[in-house]
């Protein structure tokens, strides 16, 4: 046997094994009794070989896909909306004219158009 198979386990490796067993249970590859038995064996395992045995009949679990990149429009859109609202409030309060609030209605039309063009 190779030295890596007889290597002692760390707590993090046991945790990863338990997480993977949980995923297989949730997907339906293990029933409750199998899941319980394998979790107990994973906790009691001392070597990597003992841990690997628990997964011999299970397919390797693919890592979840990386998170989608952040929307580049969102920060610019927040700045534009904040500027329009601030500008409207300042103009309405300083002039005493309610008509400036119509800028917010205009913004409700302009912002979706901007988003569509920016994408």
Short mmCIF file of N, CA and C in Angstrom, two decimals:
data_model
loop_
_atom_site.label_atom_id
_atom_site.label_comp_id
_atom_site.label_asym_id
_atom_site.label_seq_id
_atom_site.Cartn_x
_atom_site.Cartn_y
_atom_site.Cartn_z
N UNK A 1 0.83 -1.18 0.00
CA UNK A 1 0.00 0.00 0.00
C UNK A 1 0.87 1.24 0.00
N UNK A 2 0.34 2.28 -0.59
CA UNK A 2 1.12 3.51 -0.66
C UNK A 2 1.10 4.23 0.68
N UNK A 3 2.09 5.07 0.85
CA UNK A 3 2.17 5.83 2.10
C UNK A 3 1.02 6.81 2.24
N UNK A 4 0.53 7.37 1.11
CA UNK A 4 -0.55 8.34 1.21
C UNK A 4 -1.86 7.69 1.65
N UNK A 5 -2.06 6.40 1.31
CA UNK A 5 -3.28 5.70 1.74
C UNK A 5 -3.29 5.46 3.24
N UNK A 6 -2.09 5.30 3.82
CA UNK A 6 -1.98 5.06 5.25
C UNK A 6 -1.80 6.35 6.05
N UNK A 7 -1.79 7.48 5.36
CA UNK A 7 -1.62 8.76 6.04
C UNK A 7 -2.80 9.02 6.97
N UNK A 8 -2.51 9.64 8.08
CA UNK A 8 -3.55 9.93 9.06
C UNK A 8 -4.42 11.08 8.56
N UNK A 9 -5.66 11.05 8.98
CA UNK A 9 -6.63 12.05 8.56
C UNK A 9 -6.60 13.28 9.44
N UNK A 10 -6.96 14.39 8.84
CA UNK A 10 -7.14 15.61 9.64
C UNK A 10 -8.64 15.80 9.89
N UNK A 11 -8.96 16.67 10.80
CA UNK A 11 -10.37 16.95 11.08
C UNK A 11 -11.05 17.56 9.85
N UNK A 12 -10.32 18.37 9.09
CA UNK A 12 -10.88 19.00 7.89
C UNK A 12 -11.23 17.95 6.84
N UNK A 13 -10.39 16.93 6.70
CA UNK A 13 -10.68 15.86 5.74
C UNK A 13 -11.92 15.07 6.15
N UNK A 14 -12.08 14.83 7.43
CA UNK A 14 -13.30 14.16 7.90
C UNK A 14 -14.53 15.02 7.62
N UNK A 15 -14.41 16.30 7.86
CA UNK A 15 -15.53 17.22 7.60
C UNK A 15 -15.91 17.21 6.13
N UNK A 16 -14.91 17.25 5.24
CA UNK A 16 -15.20 17.21 3.81
C UNK A 16 -15.89 15.89 3.44
N UNK A 17 -15.45 14.79 4.04
CA UNK A 17 -16.08 13.50 3.76
C UNK A 17 -17.53 13.50 4.24
N UNK A 18 -17.77 14.04 5.41
CA UNK A 18 -19.14 14.11 5.92
C UNK A 18 -20.01 15.00 5.05
N UNK A 19 -19.45 16.11 4.57
CA UNK A 19 -20.20 16.99 3.66
C UNK A 19 -20.55 16.27 2.37
N UNK A 20 -19.59 15.52 1.83
CA UNK A 20 -19.84 14.79 0.59
C UNK A 20 -20.88 13.68 0.80
N UNK A 21 -20.79 12.99 1.93
CA UNK A 21 -21.81 11.98 2.23
C UNK A 21 -23.19 12.62 2.35
N UNK A 22 -23.26 13.80 2.94
CA UNK A 22 -24.53 14.51 3.06
C UNK A 22 -25.08 14.84 1.69
N UNK A 23 -24.22 15.30 0.77
CA UNK A 23 -24.68 15.61 -0.59
C UNK A 23 -25.24 14.35 -1.27
N UNK A 24 -24.55 13.23 -1.12
CA UNK A 24 -25.03 11.99 -1.72
C UNK A 24 -26.36 11.56 -1.10
N UNK A 25 -26.52 11.78 0.19
CA UNK A 25 -27.79 11.45 0.85
C UNK A 25 -28.91 12.34 0.34
N UNK A 26 -28.64 13.63 0.22
CA UNK A 26 -29.66 14.58 -0.25
C UNK A 26 -30.07 14.26 -1.69
N UNK A 27 -29.11 13.89 -2.51
CA UNK A 27 -29.40 13.56 -3.91
C UNK A 27 -30.20 12.27 -4.00
N UNK A 28 -30.03 11.38 -3.02
CA UNK A 28 -30.78 10.13 -3.01
C UNK A 28 -29.95 8.91 -3.33
N UNK A 29 -28.65 9.06 -3.34
CA UNK A 29 -27.79 7.91 -3.61
C UNK A 29 -27.62 7.01 -2.39
N UNK A 30 -27.90 7.53 -1.21
CA UNK A 30 -27.81 6.76 0.03
C UNK A 30 -29.14 6.85 0.75
N UNK A 31 -29.54 5.73 1.36
CA UNK A 31 -30.72 5.81 2.21
C UNK A 31 -30.28 6.19 3.62
N UNK A 32 -31.22 6.35 4.52
CA UNK A 32 -30.89 6.85 5.86
C UNK A 32 -29.95 5.91 6.61
N UNK A 33 -30.17 4.61 6.49
CA UNK A 33 -29.33 3.64 7.22
C UNK A 33 -27.91 3.65 6.67
N UNK A 34 -27.77 3.68 5.34
CA UNK A 34 -26.44 3.72 4.74
C UNK A 34 -25.71 5.01 5.12
N UNK A 35 -26.45 6.11 5.07
CA UNK A 35 -25.87 7.40 5.42
C UNK A 35 -25.38 7.40 6.85
N UNK A 36 -26.20 6.90 7.76
CA UNK A 36 -25.84 6.85 9.18
C UNK A 36 -24.60 5.99 9.40
N UNK A 37 -24.57 4.83 8.77
CA UNK A 37 -23.44 3.92 8.93
C UNK A 37 -22.15 4.54 8.38
N UNK A 38 -22.24 5.14 7.21
CA UNK A 38 -21.04 5.72 6.61
C UNK A 38 -20.55 6.94 7.38
N UNK A 39 -21.47 7.70 7.94
CA UNK A 39 -21.06 8.85 8.76
C UNK A 39 -20.31 8.38 10.00
N UNK A 40 -20.81 7.33 10.64
CA UNK A 40 -20.12 6.79 11.82
C UNK A 40 -18.73 6.29 11.45
N UNK A 41 -18.64 5.60 10.31
CA UNK A 41 -17.33 5.09 9.88
C UNK A 41 -16.38 6.24 9.50
N UNK A 42 -16.93 7.30 8.93
CA UNK A 42 -16.09 8.45 8.59
C UNK A 42 -15.55 9.11 9.84
N UNK A 43 -16.35 9.20 10.87
CA UNK A 43 -15.91 9.81 12.12
C UNK A 43 -14.84 8.94 12.80
N UNK A 44 -14.99 7.63 12.69
CA UNK A 44 -14.05 6.71 13.32
C UNK A 44 -12.80 6.45 12.48
N UNK A 45 -12.82 6.82 11.21
CA UNK A 45 -11.68 6.55 10.31
C UNK A 45 -10.43 7.27 10.81
N UNK A 46 -9.29 6.59 10.66
CA UNK A 46 -8.02 7.20 11.06
C UNK A 46 -7.08 7.39 9.88
N UNK A 47 -7.33 6.67 8.78
CA UNK A 47 -6.45 6.80 7.61
C UNK A 47 -7.27 7.19 6.38
N UNK A 48 -6.56 7.68 5.38
CA UNK A 48 -7.23 8.08 4.14
C UNK A 48 -7.83 6.88 3.43
N UNK A 49 -7.19 5.71 3.56
CA UNK A 49 -7.72 4.50 2.93
C UNK A 49 -9.07 4.12 3.52
N UNK A 50 -9.21 4.21 4.84
CA UNK A 50 -10.49 3.91 5.48
C UNK A 50 -11.57 4.87 5.01
N UNK A 51 -11.20 6.11 4.81
CA UNK A 51 -12.15 7.11 4.36
C UNK A 51 -12.51 6.88 2.89
N UNK A 52 -11.53 6.54 2.06
CA UNK A 52 -11.78 6.31 0.64
C UNK A 52 -12.72 5.13 0.43
N UNK A 53 -12.65 4.14 1.30
CA UNK A 53 -13.52 2.96 1.19
C UNK A 53 -14.99 3.34 1.23
N UNK A 54 -15.33 4.40 1.93
CA UNK A 54 -16.73 4.82 2.07
C UNK A 54 -17.31 5.32 0.76
N UNK A 55 -16.46 5.66 -0.19
CA UNK A 55 -16.92 6.26 -1.44
C UNK A 55 -16.69 5.37 -2.66
N UNK A 56 -16.31 4.11 -2.46
CA UNK A 56 -15.97 3.25 -3.60
C UNK A 56 -17.14 3.02 -4.54
N UNK A 57 -18.37 2.97 -4.04
CA UNK A 57 -19.53 2.73 -4.89
C UNK A 57 -20.30 4.01 -5.22
N UNK A 58 -19.74 5.15 -4.87
CA UNK A 58 -20.40 6.43 -5.14
C UNK A 58 -19.58 7.21 -6.18
N UNK A 59 -20.27 7.88 -7.10
CA UNK A 59 -19.52 8.69 -8.06
C UNK A 59 -18.92 9.91 -7.37
N UNK A 60 -17.85 10.40 -7.95
CA UNK A 60 -17.22 11.60 -7.39
C UNK A 60 -18.20 12.75 -7.52
N UNK A 61 -18.29 13.51 -6.49
CA UNK A 61 -19.20 14.65 -6.49
C UNK A 61 -18.50 15.82 -7.15
N UNK A 62 -19.12 16.36 -8.17
CA UNK A 62 -18.54 17.50 -8.87
C UNK A 62 -18.68 18.75 -8.01
N UNK A 63 -17.64 19.53 -8.01
CA UNK A 63 -17.67 20.78 -7.26
C UNK A 63 -18.71 21.70 -7.87
N UNK A 64 -19.38 22.50 -7.05
CA UNK A 64 -20.37 23.42 -7.60
C UNK A 64 -19.70 24.42 -8.53
N UNK A 65 -20.43 24.91 -9.51
CA UNK A 65 -19.83 25.86 -10.44
C UNK A 65 -19.45 27.14 -9.71
N UNK A 66 -18.44 27.84 -10.21
CA UNK A 66 -18.05 29.09 -9.54
C UNK A 66 -19.19 30.10 -9.62
N UNK A 67 -19.26 30.99 -8.66
CA UNK A 67 -20.33 31.98 -8.67
C UNK A 67 -20.24 32.86 -9.91
N UNK A 68 -21.38 33.29 -10.36
CA UNK A 68 -21.43 34.17 -11.53
C UNK A 68 -20.76 35.50 -11.21
N UNK A 69 -20.12 36.09 -12.19
CA UNK A 69 -19.48 37.38 -11.93
C UNK A 69 -20.53 38.43 -11.58
N UNK A 70 -20.12 39.37 -10.80
CA UNK A 70 -21.03 40.43 -10.37
C UNK A 70 -21.49 41.24 -11.58
N UNK A 71 -22.70 41.71 -11.49
CA UNK A 71 -23.28 42.51 -12.57
C UNK A 71 -22.56 43.86 -12.62
N UNK A 72 -21.87 44.19 -13.72
CA UNK A 72 -21.12 45.44 -13.77
C UNK A 72 -22.03 46.66 -13.85
N UNK A 73 -23.29 46.46 -14.15
CA UNK A 73 -24.20 47.59 -14.30
C UNK A 73 -24.71 48.06 -12.94
N UNK A 74 -24.83 47.16 -12.00
CA UNK A 74 -25.45 47.48 -10.71
C UNK A 74 -24.80 48.66 -9.99
N UNK A 75 -23.47 48.72 -9.85
CA UNK A 75 -22.90 49.89 -9.16
C UNK A 75 -23.18 51.21 -9.88
N UNK A 76 -23.06 51.20 -11.20
CA UNK A 76 -23.33 52.44 -11.95
C UNK A 76 -24.79 52.82 -11.83
N UNK A 77 -25.66 51.82 -11.87
CA UNK A 77 -27.10 52.08 -11.77
C UNK A 77 -27.44 52.67 -10.40
N UNK A 78 -26.82 52.18 -9.36
CA UNK A 78 -27.07 52.71 -8.01
C UNK A 78 -26.63 54.16 -7.92
N UNK A 79 -25.52 54.50 -8.53
CA UNK A 79 -25.04 55.89 -8.52
C UNK A 79 -26.00 56.78 -9.29
N UNK A 80 -26.46 56.32 -10.45
CA UNK A 80 -27.38 57.13 -11.26
C UNK A 80 -28.69 57.37 -10.52
N UNK A 81 -29.25 56.32 -9.95
CA UNK A 81 -30.52 56.45 -9.23
C UNK A 81 -30.35 57.36 -8.01
N UNK A 82 -29.25 57.16 -7.28
CA UNK A 82 -29.00 58.03 -6.12
C UNK A 82 -28.85 59.49 -6.52
N UNK A 83 -28.17 59.75 -7.62
CA UNK A 83 -27.99 61.12 -8.08
C UNK A 83 -29.32 61.74 -8.49
N UNK A 84 -30.16 60.98 -9.19
CA UNK A 84 -31.46 61.51 -9.62
C UNK A 84 -32.34 61.81 -8.41
N UNK A 85 -32.38 60.91 -7.46
CA UNK A 85 -33.22 61.14 -6.27
C UNK A 85 -32.70 62.33 -5.47
N UNK A 86 -31.39 62.42 -5.27
CA UNK A 86 -30.81 63.54 -4.52
C UNK A 86 -31.08 64.86 -5.23
N UNK A 87 -30.87 64.87 -6.52
CA UNK A 87 -31.09 66.08 -7.32
C UNK A 87 -32.55 66.52 -7.22
N UNK A 88 -33.47 65.55 -7.31
CA UNK A 88 -34.90 65.86 -7.22
C UNK A 88 -35.27 66.43 -5.86
N UNK A 89 -34.79 65.82 -4.81
CA UNK A 89 -35.12 66.28 -3.46
C UNK A 89 -34.59 67.69 -3.23
N UNK A 90 -33.34 67.93 -3.61
CA UNK A 90 -32.75 69.25 -3.42
C UNK A 90 -33.52 70.31 -4.20
N UNK A 91 -33.81 70.05 -5.46
CA UNK A 91 -34.55 71.02 -6.27
C UNK A 91 -35.95 71.26 -5.74
N UNK A 92 -36.64 70.20 -5.33
CA UNK A 92 -38.01 70.35 -4.83
C UNK A 92 -38.03 71.14 -3.53
N UNK A 93 -37.07 70.88 -2.65
CA UNK A 93 -37.06 71.59 -1.37
C UNK A 93 -36.60 73.03 -1.50
N UNK A 94 -35.63 73.29 -2.34
CA UNK A 94 -35.12 74.65 -2.47
C UNK A 94 -36.04 75.55 -3.27
N UNK A 95 -36.72 74.98 -4.26
CA UNK A 95 -37.59 75.82 -5.09
C UNK A 95 -39.00 75.87 -4.55
N UNK A 96 -39.39 74.91 -3.76
CA UNK A 96 -40.75 74.88 -3.24
C UNK A 96 -41.76 74.46 -4.29
N UNK A 97 -41.29 73.92 -5.40
CA UNK A 97 -42.16 73.53 -6.49
C UNK A 97 -42.25 72.02 -6.54
N UNK A 98 -43.46 71.49 -6.52
CA UNK A 98 -43.66 70.05 -6.51
C UNK A 98 -43.36 69.41 -7.86
N UNK A 99 -43.30 70.18 -8.92
CA UNK A 99 -43.12 69.64 -10.27
C UNK A 99 -41.77 68.91 -10.41
N UNK A 100 -40.80 69.25 -9.58
CA UNK A 100 -39.51 68.56 -9.66
C UNK A 100 -39.61 67.08 -9.34
N UNK A 101 -40.66 66.70 -8.61
CA UNK A 101 -40.84 65.29 -8.28
C UNK A 101 -41.14 64.46 -9.53
N UNK A 102 -41.53 65.15 -10.62
CA UNK A 102 -41.76 64.43 -11.88
C UNK A 102 -40.46 63.84 -12.44
N UNK A 103 -39.32 64.34 -11.97
CA UNK A 103 -38.05 63.76 -12.38
C UNK A 103 -37.96 62.29 -11.99
N UNK A 104 -38.55 61.96 -10.85
CA UNK A 104 -38.53 60.56 -10.42
C UNK A 104 -39.33 59.68 -11.38
N UNK A 105 -40.42 60.22 -11.91
CA UNK A 105 -41.21 59.49 -12.90
C UNK A 105 -40.38 59.31 -14.17
N UNK A 106 -39.67 60.36 -14.56
CA UNK A 106 -38.81 60.26 -15.74
C UNK A 106 -37.69 59.25 -15.52
N UNK A 107 -37.17 59.20 -14.31
CA UNK A 107 -36.11 58.26 -14.00
C UNK A 107 -36.61 56.82 -14.11
N UNK A 108 -37.87 56.62 -13.75
CA UNK A 108 -38.45 55.28 -13.84
C UNK A 108 -38.52 54.82 -15.29
N UNK A 109 -38.52 55.75 -16.23
CA UNK A 109 -38.52 55.41 -17.65
C UNK A 109 -37.09 55.30 -18.17
N UNK A 110 -36.23 56.21 -17.77
CA UNK A 110 -34.87 56.27 -18.30
C UNK A 110 -34.00 55.11 -17.79
N UNK A 111 -34.11 54.75 -16.54
CA UNK A 111 -33.25 53.72 -15.97
C UNK A 111 -33.42 52.37 -16.67
N UNK A 112 -34.62 51.86 -16.90
CA UNK A 112 -34.73 50.59 -17.63
C UNK A 112 -34.15 50.66 -19.05
N UNK A 113 -34.30 51.81 -19.70
CA UNK A 113 -33.71 51.98 -21.03
C UNK A 113 -32.19 51.93 -20.93
N UNK A 114 -31.64 52.56 -19.93
CA UNK A 114 -30.18 52.55 -19.72
C UNK A 114 -29.68 51.11 -19.48
N UNK A 115 -30.41 50.37 -18.69
CA UNK A 115 -30.01 48.98 -18.40
C UNK A 115 -30.03 48.16 -19.67
N UNK A 116 -31.05 48.34 -20.48
CA UNK A 116 -31.16 47.56 -21.73
C UNK A 116 -30.02 47.92 -22.69
N UNK A 117 -29.67 49.18 -22.78
CA UNK A 117 -28.60 49.61 -23.67
C UNK A 117 -27.25 49.14 -23.15
N UNK A 118 -27.03 49.21 -21.84
CA UNK A 118 -25.75 48.86 -21.26
C UNK A 118 -25.44 47.38 -21.39
N UNK A 119 -26.45 46.55 -21.48
CA UNK A 119 -26.22 45.10 -21.62
C UNK A 119 -26.04 44.79 -23.05
#
